[in-house]
Tab-separated table of C-alpha atoms in Angstrom:
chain	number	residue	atom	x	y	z
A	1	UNK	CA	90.945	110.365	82.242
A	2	UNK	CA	93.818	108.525	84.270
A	3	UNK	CA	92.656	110.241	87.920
A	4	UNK	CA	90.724	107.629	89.806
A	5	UNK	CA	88.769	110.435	90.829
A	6	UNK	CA	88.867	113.465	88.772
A	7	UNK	CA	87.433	115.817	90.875
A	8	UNK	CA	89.051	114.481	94.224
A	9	UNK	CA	91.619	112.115	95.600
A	10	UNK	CA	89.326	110.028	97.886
A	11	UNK	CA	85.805	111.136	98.903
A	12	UNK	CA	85.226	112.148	102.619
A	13	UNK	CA	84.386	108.232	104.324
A	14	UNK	CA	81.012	108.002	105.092
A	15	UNK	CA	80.452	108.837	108.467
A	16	UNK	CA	82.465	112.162	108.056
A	17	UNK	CA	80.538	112.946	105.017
A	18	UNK	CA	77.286	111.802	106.489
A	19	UNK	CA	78.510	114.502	109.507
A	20	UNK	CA	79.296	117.289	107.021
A	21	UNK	CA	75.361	116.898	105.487
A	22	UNK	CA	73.825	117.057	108.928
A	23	UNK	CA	75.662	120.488	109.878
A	24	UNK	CA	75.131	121.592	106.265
A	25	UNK	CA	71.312	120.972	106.809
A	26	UNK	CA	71.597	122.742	110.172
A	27	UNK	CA	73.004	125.656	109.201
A	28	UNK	CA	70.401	126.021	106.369
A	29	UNK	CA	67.287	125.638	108.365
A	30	UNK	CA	68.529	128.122	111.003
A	31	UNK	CA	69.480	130.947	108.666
A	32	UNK	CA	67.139	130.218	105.994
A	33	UNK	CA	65.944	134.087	105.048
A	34	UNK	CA	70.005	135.218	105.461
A	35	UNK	CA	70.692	132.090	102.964
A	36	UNK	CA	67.847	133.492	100.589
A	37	UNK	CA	69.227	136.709	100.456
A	38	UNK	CA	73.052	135.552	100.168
A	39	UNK	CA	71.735	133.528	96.981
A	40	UNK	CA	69.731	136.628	95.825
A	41	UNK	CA	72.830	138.583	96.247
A	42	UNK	CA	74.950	136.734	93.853
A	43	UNK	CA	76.269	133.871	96.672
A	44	UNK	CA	76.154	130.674	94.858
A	45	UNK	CA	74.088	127.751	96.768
A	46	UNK	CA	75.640	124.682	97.342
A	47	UNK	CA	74.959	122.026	95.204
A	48	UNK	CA	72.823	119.293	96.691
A	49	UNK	CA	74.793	116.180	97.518
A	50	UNK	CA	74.211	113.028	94.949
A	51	UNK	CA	71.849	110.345	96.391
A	52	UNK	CA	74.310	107.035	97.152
A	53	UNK	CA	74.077	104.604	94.117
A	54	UNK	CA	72.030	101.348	95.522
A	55	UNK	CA	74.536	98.551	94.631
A	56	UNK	CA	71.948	96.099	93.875
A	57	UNK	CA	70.365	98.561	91.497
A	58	UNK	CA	74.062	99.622	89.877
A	59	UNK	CA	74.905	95.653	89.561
A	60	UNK	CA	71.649	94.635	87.879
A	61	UNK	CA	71.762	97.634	85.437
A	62	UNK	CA	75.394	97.255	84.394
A	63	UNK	CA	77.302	94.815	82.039
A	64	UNK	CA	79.136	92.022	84.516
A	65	UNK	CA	81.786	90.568	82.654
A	66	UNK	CA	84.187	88.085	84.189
A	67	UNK	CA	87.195	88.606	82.271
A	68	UNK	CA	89.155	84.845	82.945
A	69	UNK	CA	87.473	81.395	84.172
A	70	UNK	CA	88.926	78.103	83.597
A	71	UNK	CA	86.880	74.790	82.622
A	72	UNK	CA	86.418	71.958	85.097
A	73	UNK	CA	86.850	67.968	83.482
A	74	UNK	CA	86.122	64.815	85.752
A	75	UNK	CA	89.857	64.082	86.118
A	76	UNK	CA	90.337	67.787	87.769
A	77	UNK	CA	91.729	67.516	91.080
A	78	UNK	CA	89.295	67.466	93.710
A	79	UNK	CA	91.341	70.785	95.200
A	80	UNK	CA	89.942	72.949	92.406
A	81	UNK	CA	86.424	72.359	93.067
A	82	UNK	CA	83.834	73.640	95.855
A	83	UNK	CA	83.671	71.472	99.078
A	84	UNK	CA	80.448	70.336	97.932
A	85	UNK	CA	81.712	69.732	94.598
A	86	UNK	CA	80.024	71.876	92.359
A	87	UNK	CA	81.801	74.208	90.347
A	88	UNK	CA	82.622	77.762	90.897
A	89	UNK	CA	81.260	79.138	87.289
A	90	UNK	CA	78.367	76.511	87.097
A	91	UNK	CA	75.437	78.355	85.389
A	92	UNK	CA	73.377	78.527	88.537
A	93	UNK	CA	76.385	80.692	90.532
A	94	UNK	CA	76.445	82.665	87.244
A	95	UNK	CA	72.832	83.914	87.121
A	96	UNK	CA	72.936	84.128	91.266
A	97	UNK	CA	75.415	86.780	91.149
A	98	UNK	CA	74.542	88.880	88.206
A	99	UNK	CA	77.050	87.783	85.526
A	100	UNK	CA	76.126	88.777	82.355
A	101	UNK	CA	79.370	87.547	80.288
A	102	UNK	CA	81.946	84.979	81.035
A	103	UNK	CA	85.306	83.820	79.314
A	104	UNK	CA	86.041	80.827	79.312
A	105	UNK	CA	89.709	79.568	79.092
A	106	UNK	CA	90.379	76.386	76.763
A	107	UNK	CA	94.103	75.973	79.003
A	108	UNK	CA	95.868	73.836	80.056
A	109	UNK	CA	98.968	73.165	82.670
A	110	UNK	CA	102.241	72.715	82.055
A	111	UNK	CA	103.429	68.818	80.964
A	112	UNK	CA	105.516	67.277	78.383
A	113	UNK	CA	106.203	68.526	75.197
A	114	UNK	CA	107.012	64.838	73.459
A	115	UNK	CA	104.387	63.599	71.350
A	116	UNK	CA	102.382	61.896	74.039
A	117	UNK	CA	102.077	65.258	76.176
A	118	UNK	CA	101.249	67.296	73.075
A	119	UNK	CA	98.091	64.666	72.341
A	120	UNK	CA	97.573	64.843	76.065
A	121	UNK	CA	97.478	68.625	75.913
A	122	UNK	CA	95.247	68.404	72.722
A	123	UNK	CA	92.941	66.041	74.386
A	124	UNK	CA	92.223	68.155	77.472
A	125	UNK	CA	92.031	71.224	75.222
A	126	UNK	CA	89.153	69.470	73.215
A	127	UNK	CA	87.663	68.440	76.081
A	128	UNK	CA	87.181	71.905	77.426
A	129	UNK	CA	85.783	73.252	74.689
A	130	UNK	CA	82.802	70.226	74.398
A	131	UNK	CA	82.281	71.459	78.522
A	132	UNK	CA	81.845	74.811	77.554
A	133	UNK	CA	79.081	73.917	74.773
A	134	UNK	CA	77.495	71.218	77.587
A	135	UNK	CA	77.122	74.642	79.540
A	136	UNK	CA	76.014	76.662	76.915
A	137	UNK	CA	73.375	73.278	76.005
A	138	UNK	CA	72.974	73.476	79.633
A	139	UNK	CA	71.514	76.878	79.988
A	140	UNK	CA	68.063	76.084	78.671
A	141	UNK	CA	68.598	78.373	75.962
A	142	UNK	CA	69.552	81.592	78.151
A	143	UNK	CA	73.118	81.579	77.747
A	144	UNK	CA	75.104	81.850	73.837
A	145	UNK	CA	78.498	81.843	72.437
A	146	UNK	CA	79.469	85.160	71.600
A	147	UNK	CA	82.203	85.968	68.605
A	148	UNK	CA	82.260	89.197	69.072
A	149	UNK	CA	81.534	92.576	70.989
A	150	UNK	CA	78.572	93.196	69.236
A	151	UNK	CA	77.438	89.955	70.317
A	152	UNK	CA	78.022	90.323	74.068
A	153	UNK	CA	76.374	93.646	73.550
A	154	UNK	CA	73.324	91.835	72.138
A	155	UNK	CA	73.093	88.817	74.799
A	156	UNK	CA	73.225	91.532	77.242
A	157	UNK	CA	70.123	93.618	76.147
A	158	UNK	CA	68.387	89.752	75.837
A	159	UNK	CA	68.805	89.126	79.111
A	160	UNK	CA	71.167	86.012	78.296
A	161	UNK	CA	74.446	85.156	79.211
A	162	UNK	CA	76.998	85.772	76.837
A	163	UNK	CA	80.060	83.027	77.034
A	164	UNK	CA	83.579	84.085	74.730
A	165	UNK	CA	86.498	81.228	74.910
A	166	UNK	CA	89.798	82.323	75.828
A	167	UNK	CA	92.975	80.147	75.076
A	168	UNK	CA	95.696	79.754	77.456
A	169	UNK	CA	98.939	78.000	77.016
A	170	UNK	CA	100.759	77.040	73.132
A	171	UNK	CA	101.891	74.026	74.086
A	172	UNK	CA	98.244	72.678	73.203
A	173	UNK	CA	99.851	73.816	69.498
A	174	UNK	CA	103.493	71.945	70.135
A	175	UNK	CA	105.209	73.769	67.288
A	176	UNK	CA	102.352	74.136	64.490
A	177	UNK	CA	100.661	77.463	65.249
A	178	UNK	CA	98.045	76.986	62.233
A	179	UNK	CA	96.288	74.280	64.767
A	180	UNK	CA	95.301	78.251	66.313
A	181	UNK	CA	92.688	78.364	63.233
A	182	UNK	CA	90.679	75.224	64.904
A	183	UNK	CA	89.946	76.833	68.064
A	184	UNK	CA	89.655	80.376	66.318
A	185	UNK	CA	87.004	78.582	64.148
A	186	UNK	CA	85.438	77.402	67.343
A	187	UNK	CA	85.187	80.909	68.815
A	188	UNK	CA	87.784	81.789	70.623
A	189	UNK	CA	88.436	85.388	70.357
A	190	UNK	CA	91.407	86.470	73.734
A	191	UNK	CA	94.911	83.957	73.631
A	192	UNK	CA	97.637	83.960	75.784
A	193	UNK	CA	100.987	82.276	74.981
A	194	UNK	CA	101.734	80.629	78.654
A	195	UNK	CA	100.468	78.931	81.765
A	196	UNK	CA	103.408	77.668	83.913
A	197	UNK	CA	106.448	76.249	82.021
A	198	UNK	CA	107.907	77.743	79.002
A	199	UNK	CA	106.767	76.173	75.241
A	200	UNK	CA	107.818	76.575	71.928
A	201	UNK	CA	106.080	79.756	72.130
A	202	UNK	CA	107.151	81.894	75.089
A	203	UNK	CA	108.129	81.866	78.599
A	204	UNK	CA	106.736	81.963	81.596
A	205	UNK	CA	106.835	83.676	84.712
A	206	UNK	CA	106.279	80.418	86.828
A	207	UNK	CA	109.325	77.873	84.942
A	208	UNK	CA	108.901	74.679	85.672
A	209	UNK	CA	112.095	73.118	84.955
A	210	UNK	CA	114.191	75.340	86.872
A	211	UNK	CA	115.356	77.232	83.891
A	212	UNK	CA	114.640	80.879	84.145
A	213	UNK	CA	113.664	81.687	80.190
A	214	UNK	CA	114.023	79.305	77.735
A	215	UNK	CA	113.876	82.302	74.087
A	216	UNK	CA	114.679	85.207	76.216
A	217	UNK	CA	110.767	86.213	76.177
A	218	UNK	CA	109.347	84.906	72.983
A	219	UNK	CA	110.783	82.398	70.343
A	220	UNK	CA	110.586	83.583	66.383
A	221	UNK	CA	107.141	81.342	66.826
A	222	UNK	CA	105.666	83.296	69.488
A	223	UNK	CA	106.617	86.894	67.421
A	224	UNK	CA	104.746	85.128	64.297
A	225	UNK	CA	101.630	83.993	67.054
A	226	UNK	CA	101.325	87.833	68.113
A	227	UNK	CA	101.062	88.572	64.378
A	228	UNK	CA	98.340	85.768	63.502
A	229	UNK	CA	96.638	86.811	66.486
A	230	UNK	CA	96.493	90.113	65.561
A	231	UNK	CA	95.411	89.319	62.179
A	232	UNK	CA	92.636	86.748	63.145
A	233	UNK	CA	91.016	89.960	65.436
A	234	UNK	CA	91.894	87.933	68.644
A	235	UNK	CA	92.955	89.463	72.105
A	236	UNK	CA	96.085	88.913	73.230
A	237	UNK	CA	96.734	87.713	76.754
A	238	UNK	CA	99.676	88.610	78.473
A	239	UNK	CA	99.006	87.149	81.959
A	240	UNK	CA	101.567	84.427	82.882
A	241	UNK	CA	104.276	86.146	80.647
A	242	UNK	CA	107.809	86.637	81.879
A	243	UNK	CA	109.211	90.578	81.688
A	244	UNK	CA	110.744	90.472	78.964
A	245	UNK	CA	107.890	88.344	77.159
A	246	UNK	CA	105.626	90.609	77.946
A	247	UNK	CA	107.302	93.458	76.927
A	248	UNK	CA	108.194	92.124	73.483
A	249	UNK	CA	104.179	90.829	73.175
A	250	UNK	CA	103.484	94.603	73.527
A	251	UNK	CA	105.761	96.114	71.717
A	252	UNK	CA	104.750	94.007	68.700
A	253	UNK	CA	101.044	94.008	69.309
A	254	UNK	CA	99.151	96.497	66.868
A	255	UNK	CA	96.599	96.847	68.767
A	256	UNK	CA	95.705	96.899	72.802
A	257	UNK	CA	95.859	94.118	74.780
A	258	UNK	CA	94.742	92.403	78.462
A	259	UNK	CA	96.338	90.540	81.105
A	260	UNK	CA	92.873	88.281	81.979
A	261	UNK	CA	94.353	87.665	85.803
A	262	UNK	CA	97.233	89.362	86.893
A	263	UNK	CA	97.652	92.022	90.021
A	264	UNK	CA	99.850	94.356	91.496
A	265	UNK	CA	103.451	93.022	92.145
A	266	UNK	CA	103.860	96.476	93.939
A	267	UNK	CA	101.809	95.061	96.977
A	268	UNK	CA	102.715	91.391	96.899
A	269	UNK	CA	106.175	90.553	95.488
A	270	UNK	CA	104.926	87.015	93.369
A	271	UNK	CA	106.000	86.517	89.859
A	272	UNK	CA	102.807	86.226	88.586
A	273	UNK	CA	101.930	89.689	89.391
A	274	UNK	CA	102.711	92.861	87.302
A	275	UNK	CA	105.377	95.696	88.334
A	276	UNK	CA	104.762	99.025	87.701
A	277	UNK	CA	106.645	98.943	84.399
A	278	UNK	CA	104.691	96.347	83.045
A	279	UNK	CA	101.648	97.983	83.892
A	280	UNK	CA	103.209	101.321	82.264
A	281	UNK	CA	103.428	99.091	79.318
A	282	UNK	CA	99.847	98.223	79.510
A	283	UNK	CA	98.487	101.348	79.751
A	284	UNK	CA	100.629	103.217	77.108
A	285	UNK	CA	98.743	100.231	74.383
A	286	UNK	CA	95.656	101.372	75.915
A	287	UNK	CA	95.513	97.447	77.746
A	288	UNK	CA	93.296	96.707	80.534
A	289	UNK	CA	94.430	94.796	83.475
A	290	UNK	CA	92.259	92.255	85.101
A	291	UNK	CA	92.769	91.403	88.879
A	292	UNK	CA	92.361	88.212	90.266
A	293	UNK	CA	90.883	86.653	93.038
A	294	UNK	CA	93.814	84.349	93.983
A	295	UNK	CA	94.871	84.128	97.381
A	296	UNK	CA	98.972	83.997	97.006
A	297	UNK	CA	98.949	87.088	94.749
A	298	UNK	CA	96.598	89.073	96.954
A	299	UNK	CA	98.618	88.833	100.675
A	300	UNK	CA	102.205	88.999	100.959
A	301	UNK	CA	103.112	85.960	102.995
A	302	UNK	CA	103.555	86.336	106.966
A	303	UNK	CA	106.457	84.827	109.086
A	304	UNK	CA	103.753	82.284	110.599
A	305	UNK	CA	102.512	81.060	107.190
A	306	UNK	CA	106.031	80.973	106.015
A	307	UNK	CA	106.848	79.043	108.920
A	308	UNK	CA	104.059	76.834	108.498
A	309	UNK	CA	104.745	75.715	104.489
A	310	UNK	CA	108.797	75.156	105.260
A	311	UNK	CA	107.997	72.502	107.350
A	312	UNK	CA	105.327	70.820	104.852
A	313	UNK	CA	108.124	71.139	102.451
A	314	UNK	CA	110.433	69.419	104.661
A	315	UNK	CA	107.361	66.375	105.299
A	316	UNK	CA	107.370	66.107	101.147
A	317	UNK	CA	111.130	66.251	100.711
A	318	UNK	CA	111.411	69.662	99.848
A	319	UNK	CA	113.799	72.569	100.743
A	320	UNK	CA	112.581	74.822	103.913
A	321	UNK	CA	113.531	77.784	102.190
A	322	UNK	CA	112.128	78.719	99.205
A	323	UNK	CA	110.607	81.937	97.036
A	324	UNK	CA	107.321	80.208	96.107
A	325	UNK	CA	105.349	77.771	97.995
A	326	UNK	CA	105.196	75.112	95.179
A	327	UNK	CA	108.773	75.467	94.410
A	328	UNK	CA	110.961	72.557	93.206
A	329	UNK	CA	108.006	70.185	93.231
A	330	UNK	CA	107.716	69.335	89.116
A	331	UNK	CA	110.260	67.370	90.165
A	332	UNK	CA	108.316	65.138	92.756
A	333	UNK	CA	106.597	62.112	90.886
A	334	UNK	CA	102.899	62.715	90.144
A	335	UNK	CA	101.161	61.626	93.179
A	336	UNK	CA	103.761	63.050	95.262
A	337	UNK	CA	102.630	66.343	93.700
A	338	UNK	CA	99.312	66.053	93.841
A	339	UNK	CA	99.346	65.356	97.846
A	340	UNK	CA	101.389	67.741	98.114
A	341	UNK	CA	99.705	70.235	96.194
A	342	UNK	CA	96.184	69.462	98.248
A	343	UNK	CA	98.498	70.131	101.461
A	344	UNK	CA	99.218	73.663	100.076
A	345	UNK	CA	95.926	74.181	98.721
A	346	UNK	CA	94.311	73.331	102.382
A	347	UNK	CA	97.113	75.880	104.135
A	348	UNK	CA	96.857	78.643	101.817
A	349	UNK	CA	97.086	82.256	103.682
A	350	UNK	CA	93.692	83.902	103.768
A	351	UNK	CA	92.501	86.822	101.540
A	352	UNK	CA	89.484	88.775	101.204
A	353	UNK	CA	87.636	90.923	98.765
A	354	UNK	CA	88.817	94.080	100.593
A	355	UNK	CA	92.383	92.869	99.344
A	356	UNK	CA	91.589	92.128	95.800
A	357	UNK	CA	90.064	95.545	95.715
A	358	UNK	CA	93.648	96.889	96.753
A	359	UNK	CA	95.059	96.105	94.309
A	360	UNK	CA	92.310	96.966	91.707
A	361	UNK	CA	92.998	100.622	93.545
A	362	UNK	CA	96.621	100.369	93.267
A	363	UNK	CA	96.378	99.306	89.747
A	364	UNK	CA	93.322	102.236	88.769
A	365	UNK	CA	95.512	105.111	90.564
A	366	UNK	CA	98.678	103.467	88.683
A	367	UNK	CA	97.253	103.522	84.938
A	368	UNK	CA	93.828	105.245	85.453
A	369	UNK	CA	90.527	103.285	86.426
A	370	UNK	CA	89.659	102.618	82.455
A	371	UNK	CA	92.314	100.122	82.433
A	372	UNK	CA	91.427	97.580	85.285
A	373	UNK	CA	89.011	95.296	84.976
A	374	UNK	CA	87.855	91.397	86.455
A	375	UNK	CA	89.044	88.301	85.742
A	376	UNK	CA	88.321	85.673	88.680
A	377	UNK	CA	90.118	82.570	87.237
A	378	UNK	CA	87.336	80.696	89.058
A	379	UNK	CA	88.200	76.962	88.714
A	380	UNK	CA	91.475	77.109	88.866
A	381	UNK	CA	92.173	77.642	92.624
A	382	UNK	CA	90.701	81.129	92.778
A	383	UNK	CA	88.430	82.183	95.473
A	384	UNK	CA	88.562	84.373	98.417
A	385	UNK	CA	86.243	85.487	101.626
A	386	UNK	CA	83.427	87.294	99.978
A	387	UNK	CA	84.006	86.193	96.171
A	388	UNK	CA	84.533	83.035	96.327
A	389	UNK	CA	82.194	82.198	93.065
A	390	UNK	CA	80.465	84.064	90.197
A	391	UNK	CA	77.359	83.885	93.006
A	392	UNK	CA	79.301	86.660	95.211
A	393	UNK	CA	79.687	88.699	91.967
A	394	UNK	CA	77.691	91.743	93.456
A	395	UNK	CA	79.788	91.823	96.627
A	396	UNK	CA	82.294	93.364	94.285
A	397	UNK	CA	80.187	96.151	92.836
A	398	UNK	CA	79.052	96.897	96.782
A	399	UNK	CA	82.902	97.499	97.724
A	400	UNK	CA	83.429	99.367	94.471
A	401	UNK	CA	80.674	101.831	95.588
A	402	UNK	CA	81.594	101.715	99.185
A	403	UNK	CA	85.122	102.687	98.140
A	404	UNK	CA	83.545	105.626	96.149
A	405	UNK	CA	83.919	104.343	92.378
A	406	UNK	CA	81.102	106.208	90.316
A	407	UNK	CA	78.448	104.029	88.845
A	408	UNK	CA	80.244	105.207	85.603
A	409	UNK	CA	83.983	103.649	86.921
A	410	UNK	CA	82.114	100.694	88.153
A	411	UNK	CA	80.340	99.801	84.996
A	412	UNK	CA	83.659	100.397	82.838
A	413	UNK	CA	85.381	97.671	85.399
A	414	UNK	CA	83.358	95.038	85.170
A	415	UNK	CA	83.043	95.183	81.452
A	416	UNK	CA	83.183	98.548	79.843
A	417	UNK	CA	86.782	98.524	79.835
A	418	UNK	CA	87.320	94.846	78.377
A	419	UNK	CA	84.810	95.278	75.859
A	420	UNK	CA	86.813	98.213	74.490
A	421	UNK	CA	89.821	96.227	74.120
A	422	UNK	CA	87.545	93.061	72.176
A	423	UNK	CA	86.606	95.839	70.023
A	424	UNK	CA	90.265	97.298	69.205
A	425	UNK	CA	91.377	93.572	68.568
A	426	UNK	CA	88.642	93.534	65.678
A	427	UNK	CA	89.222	96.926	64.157
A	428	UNK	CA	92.843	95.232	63.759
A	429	UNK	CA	91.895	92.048	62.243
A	430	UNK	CA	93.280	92.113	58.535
A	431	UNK	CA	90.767	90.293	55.760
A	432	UNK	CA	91.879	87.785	53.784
């Protein structure tokens, strides 16, 4: 059902509702016999009012799955990690808040695509995935890769945590999409084509090299890597895509697929988010949609903040104007970016869960609540007042419930919905 609420548009706010009970009670213990005989009569009794779901009780009952988290390595600038310098998604955070499932994303940034960057880009890649089995190693035997639904499924009822690799950005292939089959071998069952910059593969909604599209949405390699993809069972990420990429991922898709961190480019106009078309698009291949707790997609930017960045720029040699904060520095030298980078990173507008949960309500009354999920992209810069690690993981569940989601809609959020999509990818998968 596509209504966020099927019998109702919003329910009555608490203390109206809470208002409405109290005269209802009133009424009923003044005119108790004349009730009696109204029901005796034929005059249907009201139906007792459901108790409120405890959110601790809903969290710890239901399958928490966070949909998109990216790996931390040693050379990781000190910007994507927690002032104290732990880590977001360490496996502590993860059992404080209730997770019971976590992708994470082999990815990597955008770079060169010579020979040097593409062993770079290999390199990190590797690297991730040895972090992820330290964490799993880590665990003390309470957390396990999972391959497959069944297997998340399975973790879940065992009271472990079940960890699925994702793969973000082709350039870690260069041009030779059979180098997929290694991390498919390793376990990686969702891909997406892009991270900022265009590849071989696709293009991206954040260019780097101040080139638009490079294929016009995907190359003849990127059509073949939605085929393999489909073939090997894995979900298809189209977070990062451009349009036009997108559109051409989902047209040729057989089966459903996700965007792991995207939101609503209805409520902030950034790139990175999805229009209303796209999410059309989504919906209509039964996809699920995972919002994000990133700051610059979740606030449109004021005239103070805006104020604010244009004259960083101008201190790092930059334009004052500009469409995105970041813009026109891959063409700083390295250290340049990175300071200037941290100077963003430390002047970021401010965003809360109540905003993130906008535009999970934008996105659920768009497409229907069975296609919106959670993806945090911990790790990667993501974070905001109230979930600002998989330890604040039941603060979301509390404002799902306070906003009147059923313990039903809540539970298909935070993993029901993804889970279906997982499964769709392997009924698709061809043998042989």
């Amino acid at each position: 059902m596509s209504a966020l609420h099927p019998r109702s548009t919003l329910p009555l706010p608490r203390p109206i509702a809470a208002l409405a009970l109290a005269l209802a009670l009133a009424l009923a213990a003044c005119g108790g016999r004349d009730a009696a005989a109204g029901s005796v009569a034929g005059t249907a009794a009201a139906p007792a009012p459901e108790p409120a779901a405890d959110p601790a009780a809903v969290h710890q009952e239901i399958l928490v799955l966070d949909g998109h988290a990216d790996v931390l390595l040693p050379d990781t600038p000190k910007r994507y990690w927690l002032p104290d310098g732990g880590k977001r998604t360490s496996f502590e955070r993860v059992r404080q808040g209730g997770v019971d499932a976590i992708v994470f994303s082999i990815a990597v940034g955008p770079g060169p695509e010579d020979a040097q960057g593409l062993a770079k880009a290999r390199q990190d890649a590797e690297a991730k995935l040895a972090a992820v089995q330290e964490w799993i190693a880590g665990s003390g035997g309470q957390a396990e890769l999972a391959r497959s639904a069944d297997d998340i499924e399975r973790l879940h009822r065992e009271g472990k945590v079940a960890v699925l690799l994702g793969f973000q950005n082709a350039r870690i292939l260069g041009t030779d999409l059979a180098a997929f089959d290694r991390f498919h071998q390793a376990g990686v069952r969702v891909a997406g084509l892009a991270h900022a910059g265009h590849n071989a593969f696709a293009d991206s909604s954040r260019p780097q090299d101040g080139v638009a599209e490079r294929h016009g949405g995907l190359s003849e390699l990127g059509r073949r890597a939605v085929a393999r993809f489909n073939d090997l069972g894995v979900l298809i990420d189209v977070s990062q895509l451009t349009p036009a990429a997108l559109k051409q991922t989902v047209e040729l898709s057989r089966v459903p697929v996700v965007a792991t961190h995207s939101n609503a480019r209805a409520l902030v106009d950034n790139s990175r988010n999805l229009s209303d078309g796209e999410l059309d698009l989504i919906k209509a291949k039964g996809g699920v949609v995972l919002v994000t707790p990133f700051k610059p997609y979740l606030r449109a930017p004021d005239d103070a903040w805006r104020a604010k960045i244009a004259r960083l720029r101008a201190e790092f040699g930059l334009p004052e104007q500009f469409a995105v904060a970041n813009e026109g520095s891959d063409a700083q030298d390295a250290p340049t970016r990175e300071r200037f980078h941290d100077a963003l990173k430390q002047n970021e507008q401010p965003a809360t869960l109540s905003d993130l949960v906008d535009h999970l309500d934008y996105i659920a009354r768009r497409i229907g609540v069975e296609h919106v999920g959670i993806g945090s992209d911990f790790d990667h810069g993501a974070g905001v007042t109230g979930f600002d690690s998989e330890a604040d993981a039941a603060n979301v569940t509390a404002e799902l419930l306070r906003r009147g989601y059923t313990r039903e809609q809540v539970a298909a959020i935070w993993g029901g919905n993804f889970l279906r999509v997982v499964r769709a990818a392997e009924a698709g998968r061809r043998q042989g």
